[in-house]
Amino acid sequence: MKNYIIFIFASIFIFCTSCRTEEKQNLDVNVSGNVAKQNSVSISDVKILITRGKSITYFPAIYKAFDSLTTDKNGNYSYIVKDDGYEYKVCCGVPQGYSSVSPNCKDVNKSIVNSHTVPNIINFTVTK
């Protein structure tokens, strides 16, 4: 009887460990964009700030600086927002010699379509 019980437990263990586990779905979000003047001329070396926050029931998220990067020589930037339970915003700094940027910040859209997150293209326009 004792051997029979050991056999049952060993069989269950082997069956469970051989079961294929589902891979965790990758819900990271690819965010990219461009910073340009109103005449569509791109601007390099502009600071892009990534902020993140967490909503609490009945209260909006409080965002804090999380990461930063700068636009490349063509005014482009790219960033991967991890699927970590936070809400993210992408903000553009006002380059020296300019007075404003539009939009100042934009929420990262974490929508899922066909089991994949939607890429976010967030462009900014600076004005003098």
Tab-separated table of N, CA and C in Angstrom:
chain	number	residue	atom	x	y	z
A	1	MET	N	0.823	-1.194	0.000
A	1	MET	CA	0.000	0.000	0.000
A	1	MET	C	0.869	1.261	0.000
A	2	LYS	N	1.935	1.226	0.815
A	2	LYS	CA	2.829	2.372	0.901
A	2	LYS	C	3.458	2.666	-0.461
A	3	ASN	N	3.893	1.643	-1.167
A	3	ASN	CA	4.471	1.823	-2.509
A	3	ASN	C	3.439	2.382	-3.487
A	4	TYR	N	2.200	1.967	-3.339
A	4	TYR	CA	1.126	2.444	-4.205
A	4	TYR	C	0.923	3.953	-4.026
A	5	ILE	N	0.940	4.424	-2.786
A	5	ILE	CA	0.759	5.859	-2.502
A	5	ILE	C	1.947	6.650	-3.056
A	6	ILE	N	3.156	6.124	-2.882
A	6	ILE	CA	4.335	6.794	-3.431
A	6	ILE	C	4.235	6.871	-4.949
A	7	PHE	N	3.775	5.777	-5.576
A	7	PHE	CA	3.608	5.755	-7.027
A	7	PHE	C	2.600	6.820	-7.476
A	8	ILE	N	1.492	6.945	-6.761
A	8	ILE	CA	0.455	7.942	-7.106
A	8	ILE	C	1.039	9.354	-7.019
A	9	PHE	N	1.710	9.682	-5.921
A	9	PHE	CA	2.283	11.013	-5.757
A	9	PHE	C	3.363	11.295	-6.802
A	10	ALA	N	4.185	10.292	-7.084
A	10	ALA	CA	5.219	10.466	-8.106
A	10	ALA	C	4.590	10.701	-9.474
A	11	SER	N	3.527	9.990	-9.787
A	11	SER	CA	2.832	10.163	-11.072
A	11	SER	C	2.233	11.558	-11.187
A	12	ILE	N	1.613	12.020	-10.108
A	12	ILE	CA	1.012	13.363	-10.110
A	12	ILE	C	2.110	14.414	-10.273
A	13	PHE	N	3.221	14.246	-9.560
A	13	PHE	CA	4.329	15.194	-9.649
A	13	PHE	C	4.883	15.251	-11.067
A	14	ILE	N	5.123	14.105	-11.676
A	14	ILE	CA	5.651	14.056	-13.047
A	14	ILE	C	4.651	14.682	-14.012
A	15	PHE	N	3.366	14.389	-13.848
A	15	PHE	CA	2.340	14.958	-14.725
A	15	PHE	C	2.308	16.484	-14.599
A	16	CYS	N	2.345	16.986	-13.369
A	16	CYS	CA	2.255	18.434	-13.159
A	16	CYS	C	3.489	19.167	-13.658
A	17	THR	N	4.650	18.581	-13.484
A	17	THR	CA	5.858	19.267	-13.939
A	17	THR	C	6.032	19.186	-15.441
A	18	SER	N	5.360	18.223	-16.065
A	18	SER	CA	5.469	18.123	-17.521
A	18	SER	C	4.402	18.947	-18.228
A	19	CYS	N	3.437	19.462	-17.466
A	19	CYS	CA	2.406	20.309	-18.070
A	19	CYS	C	3.068	21.572	-18.591
A	20	ARG	N	2.655	21.985	-19.756
A	20	ARG	CA	3.222	23.189	-20.349
A	20	ARG	C	2.604	24.407	-19.693
A	21	THR	N	3.440	25.285	-19.188
A	21	THR	CA	2.932	26.509	-18.584
A	21	THR	C	2.851	27.581	-19.672
A	22	GLU	N	1.833	28.378	-19.585
A	22	GLU	CA	1.652	29.460	-20.545
A	22	GLU	C	2.675	30.547	-20.286
A	23	GLU	N	3.257	31.061	-21.349
A	23	GLU	CA	4.179	32.172	-21.192
A	23	GLU	C	3.394	33.416	-20.830
A	24	LYS	N	3.998	34.266	-19.993
A	24	LYS	CA	3.348	35.520	-19.631
A	24	LYS	C	3.292	36.408	-20.870
A	25	GLN	N	2.118	36.961	-21.102
A	25	GLN	CA	1.931	37.831	-22.255
A	25	GLN	C	2.743	39.111	-22.073
A	26	ASN	N	3.499	39.488	-23.107
A	26	ASN	CA	4.300	40.703	-23.059
A	26	ASN	C	3.406	41.897	-23.355
A	27	LEU	N	3.178	42.716	-22.340
A	27	LEU	CA	2.332	43.891	-22.511
A	27	LEU	C	3.123	45.181	-22.381
A	28	ASP	N	4.437	45.119	-22.665
A	28	ASP	CA	5.246	46.325	-22.714
A	28	ASP	C	4.748	47.187	-23.875
A	29	VAL	N	4.904	48.501	-23.750
A	29	VAL	CA	4.417	49.435	-24.764
A	29	VAL	C	5.587	50.154	-25.417
A	30	ASN	N	5.631	50.128	-26.732
A	30	ASN	CA	6.660	50.839	-27.489
A	30	ASN	C	6.176	52.273	-27.730
A	31	VAL	N	6.915	53.230	-27.196
A	31	VAL	CA	6.576	54.647	-27.352
A	31	VAL	C	7.671	55.296	-28.184
A	32	SER	N	7.281	56.018	-29.218
A	32	SER	CA	8.266	56.723	-30.038
A	32	SER	C	7.633	58.007	-30.551
A	33	GLY	N	8.471	58.876	-31.083
A	33	GLY	CA	7.954	60.128	-31.610
A	33	GLY	C	9.062	61.031	-32.094
A	34	ASN	N	8.673	62.275	-32.337
A	34	ASN	CA	9.571	63.258	-32.915
A	34	ASN	C	9.300	64.605	-32.268
A	35	VAL	N	10.342	65.415	-32.171
A	35	VAL	CA	10.197	66.803	-31.709
A	35	VAL	C	10.603	67.692	-32.873
A	36	ALA	N	9.707	68.617	-33.237
A	36	ALA	CA	9.968	69.472	-34.396
A	36	ALA	C	9.440	70.882	-34.149
A	37	LYS	N	9.951	71.815	-34.956
A	37	LYS	CA	9.438	73.185	-34.964
A	37	LYS	C	8.098	73.172	-35.694
A	38	GLN	N	7.403	74.296	-35.680
A	38	GLN	CA	6.110	74.393	-36.370
A	38	GLN	C	6.245	74.167	-37.871
A	39	ASN	N	7.419	74.429	-38.438
A	39	ASN	CA	7.625	74.225	-39.877
A	39	ASN	C	8.096	72.803	-40.184
A	40	SER	N	7.930	71.894	-39.213
A	40	SER	CA	8.259	70.466	-39.344
A	40	SER	C	9.756	70.157	-39.373
A	41	VAL	N	10.607	71.115	-39.070
A	41	VAL	CA	12.044	70.855	-38.994
A	41	VAL	C	12.323	70.237	-37.623
A	42	SER	N	12.890	69.048	-37.613
A	42	SER	CA	13.153	68.311	-36.371
A	42	SER	C	14.268	68.942	-35.563
A	43	ILE	N	14.221	68.724	-34.243
A	43	ILE	CA	15.194	69.301	-33.330
A	43	ILE	C	15.881	68.170	-32.554
A	44	SER	N	17.201	68.196	-32.547
A	44	SER	CA	17.968	67.178	-31.819
A	44	SER	C	18.251	67.624	-30.395
A	45	ASP	N	18.663	66.687	-29.580
A	45	ASP	CA	19.091	66.919	-28.196
A	45	ASP	C	18.029	67.583	-27.316
A	46	VAL	N	16.765	67.252	-27.546
A	46	VAL	CA	15.685	67.761	-26.698
A	46	VAL	C	15.416	66.712	-25.619
A	47	LYS	N	15.271	67.168	-24.383
A	47	LYS	CA	15.052	66.247	-23.264
A	47	LYS	C	13.611	65.737	-23.264
A	48	ILE	N	13.471	64.417	-23.218
A	48	ILE	CA	12.177	63.757	-23.082
A	48	ILE	C	12.167	63.126	-21.696
A	49	LEU	N	11.148	63.445	-20.902
A	49	LEU	CA	11.039	62.948	-19.534
A	49	LEU	C	9.925	61.903	-19.461
A	50	ILE	N	10.240	60.758	-18.886
A	50	ILE	CA	9.250	59.709	-18.672
A	50	ILE	C	8.854	59.794	-17.201
A	51	THR	N	7.556	59.977	-16.944
A	51	THR	CA	7.068	60.034	-15.569
A	51	THR	C	6.133	58.849	-15.346
A	52	ARG	N	6.020	58.434	-14.095
A	52	ARG	CA	5.093	57.347	-13.799
A	52	ARG	C	4.405	57.594	-12.469
A	53	GLY	N	3.224	57.016	-12.359
A	53	GLY	CA	2.440	57.150	-11.142
A	53	GLY	C	1.501	55.982	-10.996
A	54	LYS	N	0.899	55.880	-9.837
A	54	LYS	CA	-0.031	54.792	-9.565
A	54	LYS	C	-1.300	55.396	-9.000
A	55	SER	N	-2.436	55.023	-9.608
A	55	SER	CA	-3.721	55.505	-9.115
A	55	SER	C	-4.101	54.781	-7.837
A	56	ILE	N	-4.717	55.527	-6.951
A	56	ILE	CA	-5.277	54.957	-5.729
A	56	ILE	C	-6.779	55.211	-5.818
A	57	THR	N	-7.563	54.294	-5.333
A	57	THR	CA	-9.014	54.408	-5.421
A	57	THR	C	-9.476	55.827	-5.107
A	58	TYR	N	-10.247	56.388	-6.021
A	58	TYR	CA	-10.835	57.733	-5.916
A	58	TYR	C	-9.836	58.880	-6.013
A	59	PHE	N	-8.577	58.595	-6.253
A	59	PHE	CA	-7.574	59.642	-6.389
A	59	PHE	C	-6.801	59.442	-7.684
A	60	PRO	N	-6.510	60.526	-8.394
A	60	PRO	CA	-5.713	60.386	-9.619
A	60	PRO	C	-4.261	60.049	-9.274
A	61	ALA	N	-3.579	59.518	-10.267
A	61	ALA	CA	-2.170	59.167	-10.076
A	61	ALA	C	-1.347	60.425	-9.828
A	62	ILE	N	-0.373	60.317	-8.963
A	62	ILE	CA	0.604	61.373	-8.750
A	62	ILE	C	1.860	60.923	-9.475
A	63	TYR	N	2.243	61.677	-10.487
A	63	TYR	CA	3.367	61.282	-11.336
A	63	TYR	C	4.682	61.830	-10.808
A	64	LYS	N	5.718	61.002	-10.900
A	64	LYS	CA	7.072	61.409	-10.507
A	64	LYS	C	8.020	61.075	-11.650
A	65	ALA	N	9.093	61.843	-11.746
A	65	ALA	CA	10.098	61.582	-12.778
A	65	ALA	C	10.609	60.162	-12.619
A	66	PHE	N	10.737	59.456	-13.739
A	66	PHE	CA	11.170	58.064	-13.699
A	66	PHE	C	12.425	57.834	-14.538
A	67	ASP	N	12.440	58.396	-15.747
A	67	ASP	CA	13.568	58.192	-16.654
A	67	ASP	C	13.603	59.362	-17.633
A	68	SER	N	14.720	59.539	-18.299
A	68	SER	CA	14.802	60.602	-19.302
A	68	SER	C	15.705	60.147	-20.438
A	69	LEU	N	15.524	60.776	-21.572
A	69	LEU	CA	16.347	60.525	-22.745
A	69	LEU	C	16.346	61.785	-23.581
A	70	THR	N	17.141	61.828	-24.625
A	70	THR	CA	17.165	62.988	-25.513
A	70	THR	C	16.903	62.526	-26.940
A	71	THR	N	16.387	63.441	-27.727
A	71	THR	CA	16.125	63.111	-29.126
A	71	THR	C	17.443	62.944	-29.873
A	72	ASP	N	17.413	62.106	-30.900
A	72	ASP	CA	18.617	61.872	-31.708
A	72	ASP	C	18.815	63.009	-32.704
A	73	LYS	N	19.768	62.884	-33.617
A	73	LYS	CA	20.088	63.965	-34.567
A	73	LYS	C	18.934	64.277	-35.512
A	74	ASN	N	17.964	63.350	-35.628
A	74	ASN	CA	16.782	63.577	-36.472
A	74	ASN	C	15.556	63.986	-35.669
A	75	GLY	N	15.753	64.274	-34.377
A	75	GLY	CA	14.639	64.706	-33.524
A	75	GLY	C	13.763	63.571	-33.036
A	76	ASN	N	14.192	62.323	-33.227
A	76	ASN	CA	13.392	61.157	-32.847
A	76	ASN	C	13.803	60.618	-31.486
A	77	TYR	N	12.861	59.947	-30.840
A	77	TYR	CA	13.140	59.238	-29.591
A	77	TYR	C	12.335	57.946	-29.583
A	78	SER	N	12.746	57.015	-28.744
A	78	SER	CA	12.045	55.744	-28.610
A	78	SER	C	12.253	55.230	-27.201
A	79	TYR	N	11.212	54.631	-26.633
A	79	TYR	CA	11.281	54.154	-25.259
A	79	TYR	C	10.320	52.976	-25.099
A	80	ILE	N	10.686	52.012	-24.274
A	80	ILE	CA	9.813	50.879	-23.964
A	80	ILE	C	9.273	51.078	-22.554
A	81	VAL	N	7.948	51.178	-22.436
A	81	VAL	CA	7.296	51.273	-21.136
A	81	VAL	C	6.962	49.849	-20.699
A	82	LYS	N	7.514	49.451	-19.580
A	82	LYS	CA	7.316	48.094	-19.066
A	82	LYS	C	5.919	47.915	-18.499
A	83	ASP	N	5.438	46.692	-18.576
A	83	ASP	CA	4.149	46.320	-18.006
A	83	ASP	C	4.368	46.047	-16.517
A	84	ASP	N	4.312	47.113	-15.706
A	84	ASP	CA	4.636	46.974	-14.290
A	84	ASP	C	3.546	47.514	-13.364
A	85	GLY	N	2.359	47.784	-13.908
A	85	GLY	CA	1.258	48.239	-13.074
A	85	GLY	C	1.187	49.742	-12.865
A	86	TYR	N	2.140	50.487	-13.383
A	86	TYR	CA	2.137	51.946	-13.263
A	86	TYR	C	1.505	52.579	-14.498
A	87	GLU	N	1.080	53.824	-14.325
A	87	GLU	CA	0.630	54.640	-15.447
A	87	GLU	C	1.793	55.546	-15.824
A	88	TYR	N	1.950	55.811	-17.119
A	88	TYR	CA	3.085	56.599	-17.592
A	88	TYR	C	2.632	57.799	-18.406
A	89	LYS	N	3.448	58.850	-18.357
A	89	LYS	CA	3.302	60.021	-19.222
A	89	LYS	C	4.655	60.293	-19.854
A	90	VAL	N	4.624	60.787	-21.079
A	90	VAL	CA	5.840	61.224	-21.760
A	90	VAL	C	5.748	62.737	-21.874
A	91	CYS	N	6.782	63.424	-21.401
A	91	CYS	CA	6.792	64.884	-21.402
A	91	CYS	C	7.999	65.384	-22.182
A	92	CYS	N	7.825	66.529	-22.817
A	92	CYS	CA	8.902	67.116	-23.608
A	92	CYS	C	9.343	68.416	-22.956
A	93	GLY	N	10.636	68.535	-22.758
A	93	GLY	CA	11.185	69.766	-22.223
A	93	GLY	C	11.174	70.855	-23.289
A	94	VAL	N	11.171	72.105	-22.853
A	94	VAL	CA	11.222	73.235	-23.788
A	94	VAL	C	12.692	73.510	-24.086
A	95	PRO	N	13.101	73.321	-25.346
A	95	PRO	CA	14.511	73.554	-25.685
A	95	PRO	C	14.887	75.030	-25.533
A	96	GLN	N	16.172	75.263	-25.287
A	96	GLN	CA	16.670	76.629	-25.160
A	96	GLN	C	16.372	77.389	-26.457
A	97	GLY	N	15.891	78.622	-26.322
A	97	GLY	CA	15.564	79.456	-27.479
A	97	GLY	C	14.104	79.327	-27.911
A	98	TYR	N	13.339	78.480	-27.239
A	98	TYR	CA	11.919	78.291	-27.554
A	98	TYR	C	11.099	78.623	-26.315
A	99	SER	N	9.815	78.961	-26.518
A	99	SER	CA	8.992	79.375	-25.388
A	99	SER	C	7.991	78.327	-24.931
A	100	SER	N	7.595	77.419	-25.810
A	100	SER	CA	6.610	76.422	-25.400
A	100	SER	C	6.710	75.159	-26.241
A	101	VAL	N	6.060	74.128	-25.752
A	101	VAL	CA	5.991	72.849	-26.448
A	101	VAL	C	4.550	72.343	-26.345
A	102	SER	N	4.076	71.727	-27.407
A	102	SER	CA	2.710	71.217	-27.416
A	102	SER	C	2.691	69.801	-27.979
A	103	PRO	N	2.043	68.870	-27.339
A	103	PRO	CA	1.566	68.962	-25.960
A	103	PRO	C	2.742	68.924	-25.012
A	104	ASN	N	2.543	69.387	-23.799
A	104	ASN	CA	3.625	69.361	-22.817
A	104	ASN	C	3.883	67.921	-22.372
A	105	CYS	N	2.822	67.211	-22.027
A	105	CYS	CA	2.890	65.809	-21.624
A	105	CYS	C	1.726	65.052	-22.257
A	106	LYS	N	1.927	63.766	-22.447
A	106	LYS	CA	0.869	62.933	-23.022
A	106	LYS	C	0.885	61.573	-22.324
A	107	ASP	N	-0.312	61.069	-21.995
A	107	ASP	CA	-0.432	59.754	-21.367
A	107	ASP	C	-0.036	58.659	-22.345
A	108	VAL	N	0.609	57.632	-21.820
A	108	VAL	CA	0.912	56.450	-22.625
A	108	VAL	C	-0.333	55.583	-22.646
A	109	ASN	N	-0.769	55.238	-23.841
A	109	ASN	CA	-1.956	54.412	-24.038
A	109	ASN	C	-1.544	52.947	-23.938
A	110	LYS	N	-2.116	52.225	-22.994
A	110	LYS	CA	-1.785	50.812	-22.802
A	110	LYS	C	-2.876	49.900	-23.344
A	111	SER	N	-3.604	50.357	-24.349
A	111	SER	CA	-4.668	49.542	-24.941
A	111	SER	C	-4.096	48.281	-25.565
A	112	ILE	N	-4.911	47.231	-25.545
A	112	ILE	CA	-4.512	45.946	-26.111
A	112	ILE	C	-5.449	45.610	-27.265
A	113	VAL	N	-4.872	45.313	-28.425
A	113	VAL	CA	-5.632	44.901	-29.604
A	113	VAL	C	-5.000	43.610	-30.120
A	114	ASN	N	-5.813	42.604	-30.339
A	114	ASN	CA	-5.325	41.304	-30.812
A	114	ASN	C	-4.172	40.786	-29.957
A	115	SER	N	-4.322	40.873	-28.656
A	115	SER	CA	-3.344	40.371	-27.680
A	115	SER	C	-2.008	41.104	-27.697
A	116	HIS	N	-1.954	42.287	-28.283
A	116	HIS	CA	-0.727	43.093	-28.305
A	116	HIS	C	-1.061	44.521	-27.902
A	117	THR	N	-0.113	45.177	-27.260
A	117	THR	CA	-0.322	46.581	-26.930
A	117	THR	C	-0.191	47.433	-28.193
A	118	VAL	N	-0.878	48.545	-28.181
A	118	VAL	CA	-0.865	49.462	-29.312
A	118	VAL	C	0.375	50.345	-29.216
A	119	PRO	N	1.190	50.421	-30.284
A	119	PRO	CA	2.346	51.332	-30.239
A	119	PRO	C	1.867	52.773	-30.079
A	120	ASN	N	2.596	53.541	-29.324
A	120	ASN	CA	2.258	54.948	-29.107
A	120	ASN	C	3.223	55.818	-29.895
A	121	ILE	N	2.690	56.672	-30.731
A	121	ILE	CA	3.507	57.660	-31.431
A	121	ILE	C	3.105	59.015	-30.859
A	122	ILE	N	4.031	59.606	-30.109
A	122	ILE	CA	3.764	60.876	-29.431
A	122	ILE	C	4.756	61.901	-29.974
A	123	ASN	N	4.249	62.812	-30.789
A	123	ASN	CA	5.077	63.872	-31.379
A	123	ASN	C	4.853	65.171	-30.604
A	124	PHE	N	5.885	65.996	-30.567
A	124	PHE	CA	5.826	67.286	-29.897
A	124	PHE	C	6.224	68.384	-30.874
A	125	THR	N	5.583	69.552	-30.725
A	125	THR	CA	5.902	70.722	-31.550
A	125	THR	C	6.335	71.851	-30.641
A	126	VAL	N	7.473	72.454	-30.946
A	126	VAL	CA	7.965	73.590	-30.155
A	126	VAL	C	7.740	74.892	-30.920
A	127	THR	N	7.513	75.949	-30.141
A	127	THR	CA	7.313	77.277	-30.747
A	127	THR	C	8.212	78.294	-30.056
A	128	LYS	N	8.527	79.350	-30.784
A	128	LYS	CA	9.369	80.432	-30.230
A	128	LYS	C	8.530	81.426	-29.483
